PDB file of C-alpha atoms in Angstrom:
ATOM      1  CA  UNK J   1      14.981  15.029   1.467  1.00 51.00           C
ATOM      2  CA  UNK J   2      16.666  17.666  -0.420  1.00 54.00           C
ATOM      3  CA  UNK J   3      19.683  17.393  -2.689  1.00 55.00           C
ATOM      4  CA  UNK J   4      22.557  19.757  -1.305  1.00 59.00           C
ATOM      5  CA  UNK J   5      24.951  20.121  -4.416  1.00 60.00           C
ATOM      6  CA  UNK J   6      27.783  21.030  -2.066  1.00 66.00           C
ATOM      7  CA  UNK J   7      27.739  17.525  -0.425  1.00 71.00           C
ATOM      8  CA  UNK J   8      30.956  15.425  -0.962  1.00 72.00           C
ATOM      9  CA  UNK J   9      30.551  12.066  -1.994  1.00 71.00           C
ATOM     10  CA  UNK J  10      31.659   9.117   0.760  1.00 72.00           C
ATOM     11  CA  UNK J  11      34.955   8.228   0.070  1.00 74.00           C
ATOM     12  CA  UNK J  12      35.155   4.961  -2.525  1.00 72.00           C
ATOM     13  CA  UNK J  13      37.748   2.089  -0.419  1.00 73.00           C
ATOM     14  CA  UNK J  14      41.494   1.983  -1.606  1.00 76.00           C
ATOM     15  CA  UNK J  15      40.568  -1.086  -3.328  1.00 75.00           C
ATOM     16  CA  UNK J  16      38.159  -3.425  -5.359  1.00 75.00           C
ATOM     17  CA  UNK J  17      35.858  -5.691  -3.146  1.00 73.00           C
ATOM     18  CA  UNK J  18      37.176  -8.965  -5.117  1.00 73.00           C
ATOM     19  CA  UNK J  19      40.520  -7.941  -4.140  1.00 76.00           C
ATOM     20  CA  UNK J  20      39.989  -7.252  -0.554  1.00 73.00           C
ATOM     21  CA  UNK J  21      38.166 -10.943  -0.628  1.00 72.00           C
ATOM     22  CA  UNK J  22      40.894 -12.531  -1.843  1.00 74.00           C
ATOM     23  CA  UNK J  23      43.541 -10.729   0.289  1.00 76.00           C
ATOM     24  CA  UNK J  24      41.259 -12.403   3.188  1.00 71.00           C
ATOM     25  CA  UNK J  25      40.839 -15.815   1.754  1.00 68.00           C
ATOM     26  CA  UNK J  26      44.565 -15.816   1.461  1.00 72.00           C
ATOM     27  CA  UNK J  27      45.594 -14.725   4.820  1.00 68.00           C
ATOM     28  CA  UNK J  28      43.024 -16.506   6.379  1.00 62.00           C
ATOM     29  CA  UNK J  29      44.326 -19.974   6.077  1.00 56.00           C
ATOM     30  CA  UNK J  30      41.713 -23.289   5.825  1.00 54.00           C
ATOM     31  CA  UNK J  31      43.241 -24.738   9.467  1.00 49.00           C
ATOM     32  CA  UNK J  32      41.330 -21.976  11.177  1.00 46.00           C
ATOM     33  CA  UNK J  33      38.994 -23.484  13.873  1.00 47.00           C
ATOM     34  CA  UNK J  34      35.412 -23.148  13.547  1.00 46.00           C
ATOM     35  CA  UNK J  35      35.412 -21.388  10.014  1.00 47.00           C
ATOM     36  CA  UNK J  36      35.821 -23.804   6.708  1.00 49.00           C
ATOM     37  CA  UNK J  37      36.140 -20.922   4.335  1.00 49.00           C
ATOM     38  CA  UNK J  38      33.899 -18.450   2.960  1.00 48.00           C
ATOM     39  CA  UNK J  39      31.197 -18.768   1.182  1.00 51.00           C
ATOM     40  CA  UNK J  40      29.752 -16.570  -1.940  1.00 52.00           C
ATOM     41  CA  UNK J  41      28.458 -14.245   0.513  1.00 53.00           C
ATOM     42  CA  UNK J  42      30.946 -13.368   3.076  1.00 54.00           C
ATOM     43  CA  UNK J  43      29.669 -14.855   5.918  1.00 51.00           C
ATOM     44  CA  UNK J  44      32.337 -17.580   7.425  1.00 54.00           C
ATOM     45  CA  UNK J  45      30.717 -21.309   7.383  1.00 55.00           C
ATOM     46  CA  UNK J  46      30.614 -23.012  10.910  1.00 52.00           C
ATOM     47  CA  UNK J  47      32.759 -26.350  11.421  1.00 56.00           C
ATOM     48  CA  UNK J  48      34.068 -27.798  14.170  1.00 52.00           C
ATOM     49  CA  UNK J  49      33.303 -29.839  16.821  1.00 49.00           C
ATOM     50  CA  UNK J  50      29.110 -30.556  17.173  1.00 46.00           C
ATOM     51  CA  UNK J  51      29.106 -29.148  20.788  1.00 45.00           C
ATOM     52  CA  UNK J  52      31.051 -26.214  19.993  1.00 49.00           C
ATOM     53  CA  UNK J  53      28.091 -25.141  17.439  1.00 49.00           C
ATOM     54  CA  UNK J  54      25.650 -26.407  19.494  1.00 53.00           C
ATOM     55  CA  UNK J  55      26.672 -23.868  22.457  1.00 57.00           C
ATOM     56  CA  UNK J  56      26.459 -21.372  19.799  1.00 69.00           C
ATOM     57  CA  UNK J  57      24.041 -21.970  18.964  1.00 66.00           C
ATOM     58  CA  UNK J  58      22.011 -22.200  22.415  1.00 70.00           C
ATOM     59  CA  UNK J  59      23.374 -18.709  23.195  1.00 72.00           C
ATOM     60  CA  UNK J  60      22.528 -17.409  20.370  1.00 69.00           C
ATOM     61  CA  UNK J  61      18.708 -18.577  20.689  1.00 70.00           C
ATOM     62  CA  UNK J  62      18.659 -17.047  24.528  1.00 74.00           C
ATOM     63  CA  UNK J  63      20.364 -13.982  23.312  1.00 69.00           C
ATOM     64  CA  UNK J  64      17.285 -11.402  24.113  1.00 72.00           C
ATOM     65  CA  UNK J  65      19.840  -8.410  22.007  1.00 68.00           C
ATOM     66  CA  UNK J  66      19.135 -10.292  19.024  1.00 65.00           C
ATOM     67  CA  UNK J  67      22.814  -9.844  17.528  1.00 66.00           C
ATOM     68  CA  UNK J  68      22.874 -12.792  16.635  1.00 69.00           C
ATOM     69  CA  UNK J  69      21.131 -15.120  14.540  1.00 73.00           C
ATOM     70  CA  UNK J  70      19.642 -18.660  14.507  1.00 77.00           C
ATOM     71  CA  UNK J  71      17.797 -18.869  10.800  1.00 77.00           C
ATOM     72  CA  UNK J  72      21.247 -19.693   9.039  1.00 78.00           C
ATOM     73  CA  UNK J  73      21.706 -22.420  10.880  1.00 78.00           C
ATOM     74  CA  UNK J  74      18.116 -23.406  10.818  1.00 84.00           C
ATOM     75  CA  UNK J  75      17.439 -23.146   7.301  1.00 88.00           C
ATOM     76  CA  UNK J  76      18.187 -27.011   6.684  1.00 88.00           C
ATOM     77  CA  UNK J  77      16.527 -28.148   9.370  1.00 90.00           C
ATOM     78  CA  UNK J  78      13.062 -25.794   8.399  1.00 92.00           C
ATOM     79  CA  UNK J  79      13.733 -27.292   4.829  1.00 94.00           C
ATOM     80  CA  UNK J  80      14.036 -30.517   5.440  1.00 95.00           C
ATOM     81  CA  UNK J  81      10.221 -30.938   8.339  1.00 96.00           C
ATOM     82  CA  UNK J  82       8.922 -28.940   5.282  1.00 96.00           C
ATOM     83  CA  UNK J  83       9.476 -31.225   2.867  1.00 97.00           C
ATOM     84  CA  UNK J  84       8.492 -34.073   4.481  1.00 97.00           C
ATOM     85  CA  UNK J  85       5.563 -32.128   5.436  1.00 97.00           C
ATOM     86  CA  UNK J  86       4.859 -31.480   1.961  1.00 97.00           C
ATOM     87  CA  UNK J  87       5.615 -35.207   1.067  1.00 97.00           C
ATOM     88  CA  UNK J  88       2.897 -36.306   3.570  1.00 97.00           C
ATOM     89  CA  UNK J  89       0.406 -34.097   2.528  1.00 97.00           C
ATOM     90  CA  UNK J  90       0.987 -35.298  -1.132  1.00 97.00           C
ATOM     91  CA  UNK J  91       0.510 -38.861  -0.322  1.00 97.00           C
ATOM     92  CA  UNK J  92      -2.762 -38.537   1.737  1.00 97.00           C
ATOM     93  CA  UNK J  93      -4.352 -36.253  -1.336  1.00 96.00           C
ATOM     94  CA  UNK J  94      -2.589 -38.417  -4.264  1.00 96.00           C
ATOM     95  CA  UNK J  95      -3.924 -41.897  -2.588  1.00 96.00           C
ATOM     96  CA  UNK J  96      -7.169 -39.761  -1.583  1.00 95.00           C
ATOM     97  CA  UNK J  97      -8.262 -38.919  -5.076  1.00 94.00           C
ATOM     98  CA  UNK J  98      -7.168 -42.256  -6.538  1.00 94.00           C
ATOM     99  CA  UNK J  99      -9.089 -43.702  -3.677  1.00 94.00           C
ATOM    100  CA  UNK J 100     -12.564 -41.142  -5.043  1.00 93.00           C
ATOM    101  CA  UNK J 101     -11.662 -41.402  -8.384  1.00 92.00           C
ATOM    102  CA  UNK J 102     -12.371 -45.359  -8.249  1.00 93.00           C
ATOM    103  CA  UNK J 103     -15.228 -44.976  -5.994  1.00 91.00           C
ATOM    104  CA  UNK J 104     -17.024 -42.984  -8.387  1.00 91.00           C
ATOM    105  CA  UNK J 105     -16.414 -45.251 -11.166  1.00 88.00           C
ATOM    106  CA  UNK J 106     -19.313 -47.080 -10.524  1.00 87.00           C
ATOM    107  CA  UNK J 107     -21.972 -44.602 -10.269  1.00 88.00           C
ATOM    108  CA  UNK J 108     -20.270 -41.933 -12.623  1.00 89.00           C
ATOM    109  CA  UNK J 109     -17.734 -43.003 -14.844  1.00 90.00           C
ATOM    110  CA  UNK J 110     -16.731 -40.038 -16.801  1.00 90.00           C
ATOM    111  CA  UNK J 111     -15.880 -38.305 -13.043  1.00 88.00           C
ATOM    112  CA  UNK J 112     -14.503 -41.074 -12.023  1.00 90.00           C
ATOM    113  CA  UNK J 113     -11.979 -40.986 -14.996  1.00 93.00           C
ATOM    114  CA  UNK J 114     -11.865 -37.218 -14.434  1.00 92.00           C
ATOM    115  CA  UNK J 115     -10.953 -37.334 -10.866  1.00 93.00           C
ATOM    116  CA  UNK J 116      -8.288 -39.832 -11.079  1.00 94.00           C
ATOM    117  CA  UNK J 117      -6.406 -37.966 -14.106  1.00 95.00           C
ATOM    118  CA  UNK J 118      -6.509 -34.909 -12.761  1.00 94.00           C
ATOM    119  CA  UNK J 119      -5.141 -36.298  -8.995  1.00 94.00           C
ATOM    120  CA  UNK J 120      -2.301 -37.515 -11.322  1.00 95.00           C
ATOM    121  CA  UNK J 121      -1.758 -34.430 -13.401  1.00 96.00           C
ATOM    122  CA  UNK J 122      -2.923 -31.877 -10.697  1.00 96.00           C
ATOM    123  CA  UNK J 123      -1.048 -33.012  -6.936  1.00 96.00           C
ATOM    124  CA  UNK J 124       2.514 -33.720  -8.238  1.00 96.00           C
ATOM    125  CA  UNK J 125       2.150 -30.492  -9.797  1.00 97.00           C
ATOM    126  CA  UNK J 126       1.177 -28.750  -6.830  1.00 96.00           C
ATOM    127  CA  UNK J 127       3.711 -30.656  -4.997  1.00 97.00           C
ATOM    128  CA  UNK J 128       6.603 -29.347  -6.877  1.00 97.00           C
ATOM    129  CA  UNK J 129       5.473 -25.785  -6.809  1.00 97.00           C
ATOM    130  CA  UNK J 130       4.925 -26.173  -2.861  1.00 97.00           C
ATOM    131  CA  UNK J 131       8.700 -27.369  -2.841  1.00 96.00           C
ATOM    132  CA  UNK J 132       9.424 -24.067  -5.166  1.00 96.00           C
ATOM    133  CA  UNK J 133       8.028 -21.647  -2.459  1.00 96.00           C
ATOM    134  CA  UNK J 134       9.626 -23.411   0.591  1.00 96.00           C
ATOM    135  CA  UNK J 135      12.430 -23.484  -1.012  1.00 95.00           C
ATOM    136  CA  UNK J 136      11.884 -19.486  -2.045  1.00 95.00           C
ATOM    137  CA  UNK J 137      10.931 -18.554   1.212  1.00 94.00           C
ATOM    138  CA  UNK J 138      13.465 -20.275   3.189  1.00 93.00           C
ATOM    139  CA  UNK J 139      16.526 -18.878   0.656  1.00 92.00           C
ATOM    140  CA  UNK J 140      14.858 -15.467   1.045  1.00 92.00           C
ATOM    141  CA  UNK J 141      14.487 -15.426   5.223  1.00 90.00           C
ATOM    142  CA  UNK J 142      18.620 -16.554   4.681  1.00 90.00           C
ATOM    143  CA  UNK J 143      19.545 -13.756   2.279  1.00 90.00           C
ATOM    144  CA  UNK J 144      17.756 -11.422   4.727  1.00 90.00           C
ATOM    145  CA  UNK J 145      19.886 -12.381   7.636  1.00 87.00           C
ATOM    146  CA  UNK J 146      23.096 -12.589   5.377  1.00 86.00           C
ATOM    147  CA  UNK J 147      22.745  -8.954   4.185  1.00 89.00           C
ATOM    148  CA  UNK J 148      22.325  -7.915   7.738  1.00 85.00           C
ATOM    149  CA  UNK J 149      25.246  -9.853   8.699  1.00 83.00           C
ATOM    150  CA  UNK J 150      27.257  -8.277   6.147  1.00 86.00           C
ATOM    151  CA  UNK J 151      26.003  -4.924   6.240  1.00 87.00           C
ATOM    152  CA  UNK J 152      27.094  -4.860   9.783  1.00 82.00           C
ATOM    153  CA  UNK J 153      30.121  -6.365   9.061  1.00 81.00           C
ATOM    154  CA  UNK J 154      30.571  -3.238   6.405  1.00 86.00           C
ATOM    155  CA  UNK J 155      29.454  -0.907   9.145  1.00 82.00           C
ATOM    156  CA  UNK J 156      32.158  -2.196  11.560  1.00 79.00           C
ATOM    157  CA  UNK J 157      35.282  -1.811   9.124  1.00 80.00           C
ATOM    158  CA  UNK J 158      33.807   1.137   7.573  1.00 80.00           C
ATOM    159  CA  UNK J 159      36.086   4.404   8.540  1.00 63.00           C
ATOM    160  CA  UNK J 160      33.800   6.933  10.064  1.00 63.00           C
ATOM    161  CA  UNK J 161      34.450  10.233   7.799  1.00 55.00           C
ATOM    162  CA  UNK J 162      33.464  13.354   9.508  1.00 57.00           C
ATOM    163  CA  UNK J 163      30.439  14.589   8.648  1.00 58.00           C
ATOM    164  CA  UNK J 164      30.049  17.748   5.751  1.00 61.00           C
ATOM    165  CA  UNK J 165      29.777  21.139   6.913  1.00 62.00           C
ATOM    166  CA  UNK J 166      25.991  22.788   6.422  1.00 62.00           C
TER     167      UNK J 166
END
């Protein structure tokens, strides 16, 4: 790609974004149904009545255009199975290597002692940092969908400008 120094830039909006948020905030008022506000990235939050967002949400799931998505409304559910997930799997090893750790008491006592401190030391541990990348992962699969959201929201309220002469 070359740079053209005769290109004009795109032409910058009549008006700061934080003003054109607020402008919106304050026409929109809170008695709207369905939408309970904005949140600190654009996208209106869903309220209402459970079947209304569960129809929604069932024709959003079928819809084979994907133009709409599913993982914003998901994202507590996936957070929540993988934390008890992860709160499973941390009682089954933390009972498992207290469970060793005894057992080898009597035939080896320095792993014995070994394996039980580090079970306590070592699982919680790697229990919080499992918690840390669910929680990453799931925050970063939202921001994903909220930047497309927005970026077609952008793209939709954007005022085509004709394209520069070559």
């Amino acid at each position: 790609m070359t740079d053209q120094p005769n290109q004009t830039p795109p032409p910058l909006p009549d008006r700061p974004a934080s003003a054109a948020a607020q402008e919106a905030a304050a026409a929109q008022p809170e008695t709207t149904p369905g939408i309970a506000g904005v949140d600190d990235t654009g996208v209106p939050r869903l309220m209402g009545e459970l079947d209304d967002i569960g129809r929604g949400f069932m024709s959003a799931l079928f819809d084979i255009t994907f133009t709409r998505f599913i993982t914003r409304r998901l994202a507590s559910v996936f957070f929540l199975v993988g934390l008890v997930a992860i709160g499973i799997a941390f009682v089954f090893v933390f009972v498992g290597g207290l469970i060793s750790g005894i057992g080898s008491l009597g035939w080896n006592l320095g792993g014995g002692i070994a394996l039980i401190l580090s079970t306590i030391i070592v699982v919680p541990v790697l229990a919080f940092f499992a918690v840390v990348v669910l929680r990453f992962v799931i925050e970063s699969g939202v921001a994903l969908i909220a930047i497309a959201e927005n970026t077609e929201r952008t793209a939709q309220n954007t005022q085509h400008a004709p394209a520069p002469r070559r």
